[in-house]
Coordinates of C-alpha atoms in Angstrom, one line a residue:
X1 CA 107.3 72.0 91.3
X2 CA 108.3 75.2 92.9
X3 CA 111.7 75.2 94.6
X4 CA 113.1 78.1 96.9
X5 CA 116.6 78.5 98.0
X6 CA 116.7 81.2 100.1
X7 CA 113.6 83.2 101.6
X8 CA 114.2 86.8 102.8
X9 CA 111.7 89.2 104.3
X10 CA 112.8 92.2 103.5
X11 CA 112.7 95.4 105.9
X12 CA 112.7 98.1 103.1
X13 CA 112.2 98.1 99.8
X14 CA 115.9 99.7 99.1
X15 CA 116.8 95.4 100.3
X16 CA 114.1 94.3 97.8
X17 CA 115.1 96.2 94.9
X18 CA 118.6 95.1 95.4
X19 CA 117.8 91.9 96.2
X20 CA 116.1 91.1 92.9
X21 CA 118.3 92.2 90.7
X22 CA 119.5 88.4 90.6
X23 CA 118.0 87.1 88.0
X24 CA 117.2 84.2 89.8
X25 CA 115.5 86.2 92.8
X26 CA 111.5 86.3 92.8
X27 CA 109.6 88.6 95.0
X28 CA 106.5 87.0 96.4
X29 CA 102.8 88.4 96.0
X30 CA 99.7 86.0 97.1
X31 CA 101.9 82.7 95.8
X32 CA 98.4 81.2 94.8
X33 CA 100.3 81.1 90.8
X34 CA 103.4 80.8 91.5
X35 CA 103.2 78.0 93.8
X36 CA 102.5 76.2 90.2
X37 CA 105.2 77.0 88.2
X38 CA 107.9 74.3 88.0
X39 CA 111.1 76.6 88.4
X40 CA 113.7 77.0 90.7
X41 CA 114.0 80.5 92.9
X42 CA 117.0 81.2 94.3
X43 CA 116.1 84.4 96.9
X44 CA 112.3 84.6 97.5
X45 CA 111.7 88.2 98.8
X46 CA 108.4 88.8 100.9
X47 CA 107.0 92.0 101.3
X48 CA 104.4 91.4 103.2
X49 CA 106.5 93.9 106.4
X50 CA 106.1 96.9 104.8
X51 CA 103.0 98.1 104.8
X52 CA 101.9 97.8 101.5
X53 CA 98.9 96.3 102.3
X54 CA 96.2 98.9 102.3
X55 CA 94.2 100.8 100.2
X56 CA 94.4 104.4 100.7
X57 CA 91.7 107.2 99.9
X58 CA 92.6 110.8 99.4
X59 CA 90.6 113.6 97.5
X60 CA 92.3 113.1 93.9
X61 CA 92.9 109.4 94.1
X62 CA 93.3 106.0 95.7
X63 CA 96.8 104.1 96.6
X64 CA 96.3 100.3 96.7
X65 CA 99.3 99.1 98.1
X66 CA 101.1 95.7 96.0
X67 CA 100.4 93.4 99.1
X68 CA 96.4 94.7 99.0
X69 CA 94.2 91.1 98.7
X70 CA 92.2 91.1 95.8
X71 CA 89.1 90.5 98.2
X72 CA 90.7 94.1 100.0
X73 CA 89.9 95.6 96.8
X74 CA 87.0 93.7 96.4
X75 CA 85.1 94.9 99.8
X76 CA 87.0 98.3 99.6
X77 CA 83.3 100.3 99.5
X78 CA 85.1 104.0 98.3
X79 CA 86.8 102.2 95.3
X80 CA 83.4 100.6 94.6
X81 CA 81.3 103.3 95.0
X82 CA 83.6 105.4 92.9
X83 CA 83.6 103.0 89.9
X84 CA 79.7 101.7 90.3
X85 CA 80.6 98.6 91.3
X86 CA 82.9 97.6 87.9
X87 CA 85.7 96.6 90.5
X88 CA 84.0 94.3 92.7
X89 CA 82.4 92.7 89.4
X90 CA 85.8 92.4 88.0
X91 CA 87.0 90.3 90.6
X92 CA 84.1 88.4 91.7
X93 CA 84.7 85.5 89.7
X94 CA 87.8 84.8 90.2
X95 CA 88.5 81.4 91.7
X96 CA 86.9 82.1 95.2
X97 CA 87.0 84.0 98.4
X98 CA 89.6 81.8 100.0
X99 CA 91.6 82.7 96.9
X100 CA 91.2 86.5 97.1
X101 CA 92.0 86.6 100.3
X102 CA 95.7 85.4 99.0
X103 CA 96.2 86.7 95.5
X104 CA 97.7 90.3 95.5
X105 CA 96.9 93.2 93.2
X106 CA 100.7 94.3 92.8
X107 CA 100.9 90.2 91.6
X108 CA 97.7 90.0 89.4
X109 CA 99.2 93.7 87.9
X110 CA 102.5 92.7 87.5
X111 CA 102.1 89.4 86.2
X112 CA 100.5 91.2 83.2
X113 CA 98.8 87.8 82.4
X114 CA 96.6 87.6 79.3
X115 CA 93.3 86.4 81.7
X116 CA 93.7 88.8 83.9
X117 CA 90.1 90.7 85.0
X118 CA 92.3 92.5 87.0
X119 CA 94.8 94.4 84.7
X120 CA 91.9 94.5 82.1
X121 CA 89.7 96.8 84.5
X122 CA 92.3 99.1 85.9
X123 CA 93.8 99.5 81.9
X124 CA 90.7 101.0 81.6
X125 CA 90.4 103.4 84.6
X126 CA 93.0 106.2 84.7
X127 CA 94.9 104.4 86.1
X128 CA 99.3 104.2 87.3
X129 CA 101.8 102.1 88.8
X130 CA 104.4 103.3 91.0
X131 CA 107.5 101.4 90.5
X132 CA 110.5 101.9 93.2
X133 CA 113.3 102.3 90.3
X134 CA 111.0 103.8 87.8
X135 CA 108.7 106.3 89.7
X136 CA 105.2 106.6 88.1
X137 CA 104.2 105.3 84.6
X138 CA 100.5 104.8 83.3
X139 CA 98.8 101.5 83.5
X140 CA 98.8 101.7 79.2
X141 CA 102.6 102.1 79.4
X142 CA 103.2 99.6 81.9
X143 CA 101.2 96.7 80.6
X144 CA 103.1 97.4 77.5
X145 CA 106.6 96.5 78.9
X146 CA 108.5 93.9 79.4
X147 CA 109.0 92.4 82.6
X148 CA 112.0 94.1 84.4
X149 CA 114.1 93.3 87.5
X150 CA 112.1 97.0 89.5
X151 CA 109.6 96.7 92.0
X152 CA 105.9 97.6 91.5
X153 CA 105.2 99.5 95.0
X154 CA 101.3 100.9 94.3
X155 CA 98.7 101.0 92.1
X156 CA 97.2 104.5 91.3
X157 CA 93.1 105.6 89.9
X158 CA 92.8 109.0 89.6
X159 CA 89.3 110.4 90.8
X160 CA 87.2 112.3 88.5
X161 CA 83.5 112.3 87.1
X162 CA 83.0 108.8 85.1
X163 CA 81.4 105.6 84.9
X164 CA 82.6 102.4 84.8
X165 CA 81.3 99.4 84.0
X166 CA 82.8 95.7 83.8
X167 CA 81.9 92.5 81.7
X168 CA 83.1 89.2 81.3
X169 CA 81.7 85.6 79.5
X170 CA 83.5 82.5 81.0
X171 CA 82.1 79.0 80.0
X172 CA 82.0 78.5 83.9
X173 CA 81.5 81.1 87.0
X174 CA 85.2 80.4 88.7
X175 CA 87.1 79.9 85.2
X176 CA 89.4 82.9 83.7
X177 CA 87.2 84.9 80.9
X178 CA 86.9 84.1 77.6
X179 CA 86.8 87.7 76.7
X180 CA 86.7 90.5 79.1
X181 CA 85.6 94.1 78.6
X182 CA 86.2 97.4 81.2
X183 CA 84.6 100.4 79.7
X184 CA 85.1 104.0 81.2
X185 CA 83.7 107.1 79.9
X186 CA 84.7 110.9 81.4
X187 CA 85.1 114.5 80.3
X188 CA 87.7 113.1 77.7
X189 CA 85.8 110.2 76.2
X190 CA 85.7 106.8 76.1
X191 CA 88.7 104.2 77.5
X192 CA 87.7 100.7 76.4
X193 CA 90.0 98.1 77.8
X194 CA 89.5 94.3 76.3
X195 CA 91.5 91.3 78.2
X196 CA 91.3 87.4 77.6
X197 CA 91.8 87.7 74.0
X198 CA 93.4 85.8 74.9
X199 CA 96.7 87.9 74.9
X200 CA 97.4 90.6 76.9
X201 CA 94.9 93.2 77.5
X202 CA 94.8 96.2 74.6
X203 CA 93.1 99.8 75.7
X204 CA 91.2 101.6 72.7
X205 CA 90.4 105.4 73.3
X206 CA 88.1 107.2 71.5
X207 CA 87.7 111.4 71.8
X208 CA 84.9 113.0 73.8
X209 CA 81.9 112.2 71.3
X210 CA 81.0 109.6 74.2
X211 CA 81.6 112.1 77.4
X212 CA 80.3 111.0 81.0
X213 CA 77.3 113.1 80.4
X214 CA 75.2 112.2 77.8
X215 CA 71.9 113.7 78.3
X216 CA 72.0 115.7 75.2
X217 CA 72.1 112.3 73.7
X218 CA 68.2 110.6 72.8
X219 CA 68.3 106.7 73.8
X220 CA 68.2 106.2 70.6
X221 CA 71.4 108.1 69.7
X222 CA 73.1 106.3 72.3
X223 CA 72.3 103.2 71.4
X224 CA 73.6 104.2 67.9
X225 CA 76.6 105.1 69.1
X226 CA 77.2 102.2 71.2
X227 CA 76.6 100.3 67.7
X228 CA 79.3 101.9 66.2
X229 CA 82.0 102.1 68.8
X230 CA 81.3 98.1 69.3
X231 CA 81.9 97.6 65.7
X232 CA 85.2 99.8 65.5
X233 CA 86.3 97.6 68.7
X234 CA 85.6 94.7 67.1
X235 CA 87.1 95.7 63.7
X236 CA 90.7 96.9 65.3
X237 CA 91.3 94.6 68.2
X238 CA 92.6 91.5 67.8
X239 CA 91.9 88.4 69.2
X240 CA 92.9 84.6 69.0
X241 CA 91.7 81.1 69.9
X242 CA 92.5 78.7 72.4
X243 CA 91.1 75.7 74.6
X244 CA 88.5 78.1 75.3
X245 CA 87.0 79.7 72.4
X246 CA 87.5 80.5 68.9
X247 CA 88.7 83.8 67.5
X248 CA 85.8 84.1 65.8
X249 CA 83.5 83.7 69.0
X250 CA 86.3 86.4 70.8
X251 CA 85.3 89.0 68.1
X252 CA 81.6 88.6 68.4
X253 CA 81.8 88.6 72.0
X254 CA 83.7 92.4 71.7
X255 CA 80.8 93.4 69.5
X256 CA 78.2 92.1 71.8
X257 CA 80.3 93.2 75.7
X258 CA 81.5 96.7 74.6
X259 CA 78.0 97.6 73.0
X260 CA 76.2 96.3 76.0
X261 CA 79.0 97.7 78.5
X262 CA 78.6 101.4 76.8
X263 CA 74.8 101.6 77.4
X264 CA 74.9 100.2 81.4
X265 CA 77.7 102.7 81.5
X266 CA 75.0 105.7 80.0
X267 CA 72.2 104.5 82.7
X268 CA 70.6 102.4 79.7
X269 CA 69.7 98.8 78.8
X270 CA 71.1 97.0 76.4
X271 CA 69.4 97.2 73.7
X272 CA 68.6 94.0 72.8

């Protein structure tokens, strides 16, 4: 079970940061996993005073704040309008409303947890976090790291023209994914993010031969192309078994998510 020693809420996050530079200090998102580790915290630090609890929209990008709900997020109709609905479908299925209400973003990115539908989608998004010793970093160089002793204040999208789509198979509606797939395309190209693999989730990139406007493409050509970027994914990402599937199953499922996830992102159907 859980213990706690001491419980602070903090009034800045100068007391936070210092705070938890004890190794055995935790700071607090949602507690929904926590609460089931069997470990012994001595300072729990709440941030839940500070304001970091919104989601923010300005002209160039949005600011959800660490202490944001995951349902926040979910409901937040400028985020979902923005990325067509991939965000809301990313967290949909995870666990329940009561749930989302409690589980944090700032937790869910922090965590870096190989299930995570939530790191896997904003991977693929451009995406950063802004850490309170560290300043800004990208999402691809943050969910590289190792976890450190800073602070993770707010999570960063840049706006620009793109399209987003999200896809995930579970063996049951509320379980974690058995392979997850985020796939954004804009004037740069293609940003394939794949989670549940079950490690960590892995961003592929692929130059602007896939750019958010492909009219000059024939269904056909798109369809062809979707083909052959789901067979490069499935070719270079790696994947693994577990309780849940095999790695074989994993590596069909990238062939089968990213090809389908590439034509709903070009306005098409899958194809199959």
């Amino acid at each position: 079970m859980l213990k706690i020693k001491e419980y602070v809420k903090v009034n800045s996050l100068e007391e936070a940061y210092e705070l938890n530079q004890k190794k055995s200090s935790r700071v607090l998102g949602g507690m929904v996993w926590m609460k089931m580790m069997n470990r012994s915290v001595g300072t729990a630090i709440d941030l839940s005073g500070l304001g970091l609890d919104t989601v923010k929209e300005t002209e160039d990008e949005f600011v959800i704040g660490c202490m944001a709900s995951l349902r926040t997020l979910e409901t937040h109709a400028g985020i979902n309008t923005y990325t067509d609905g991939a965000v809301r479908e990313s967290l949909r299925h995870i666990v329940g409303v009561q749930f989302r209400n409690c589980a944090t973003v700032g937790g869910s990115i922090y965590g870096r947890f190989g299930f995570s539908d939530v790191l896997t989608m904003f991977l693929a998004l451009d995406s950063y976090v802004e850490l309170f010793g560290g300043g800004r970093i990208s999402m691809e160089e943050f969910s590289k790291r190792k976890a450190d002793r800073d602070i993770l204040v707010n999570i960063i999208v840049k706006k620009h023209a793109q399209r987003s789509v999200y896809l995930s198979q579970r063996n049951a509606s509320t379980d974690f994914p058995v392979l997850a797939c985020a796939v954004c395309l804009d004037e740069e190209g293609m940003r394939l993010s794949i989670g549940a693999r079950p490690g960590r989730a892995v961003l592929m990139k692929e130059a602007a031969e896939t750019p958010v406007n492909n009219e000059n493409m024939s269904p056909k050509e798109w369809n062809r192309q979707a083909e052959l970027l789901a067979e490069k994914a499935a070719k270079s990402i790696t994947t693994g078994s577990n309780m849940r599937a095999s790695k074989e199953y994993r590596t069909h499922l990238v062939r089968v998510l990213v090809k389908r996830a590439l034509l709903a992102a070009g306005g098409m159907g899958n194809g199959n």
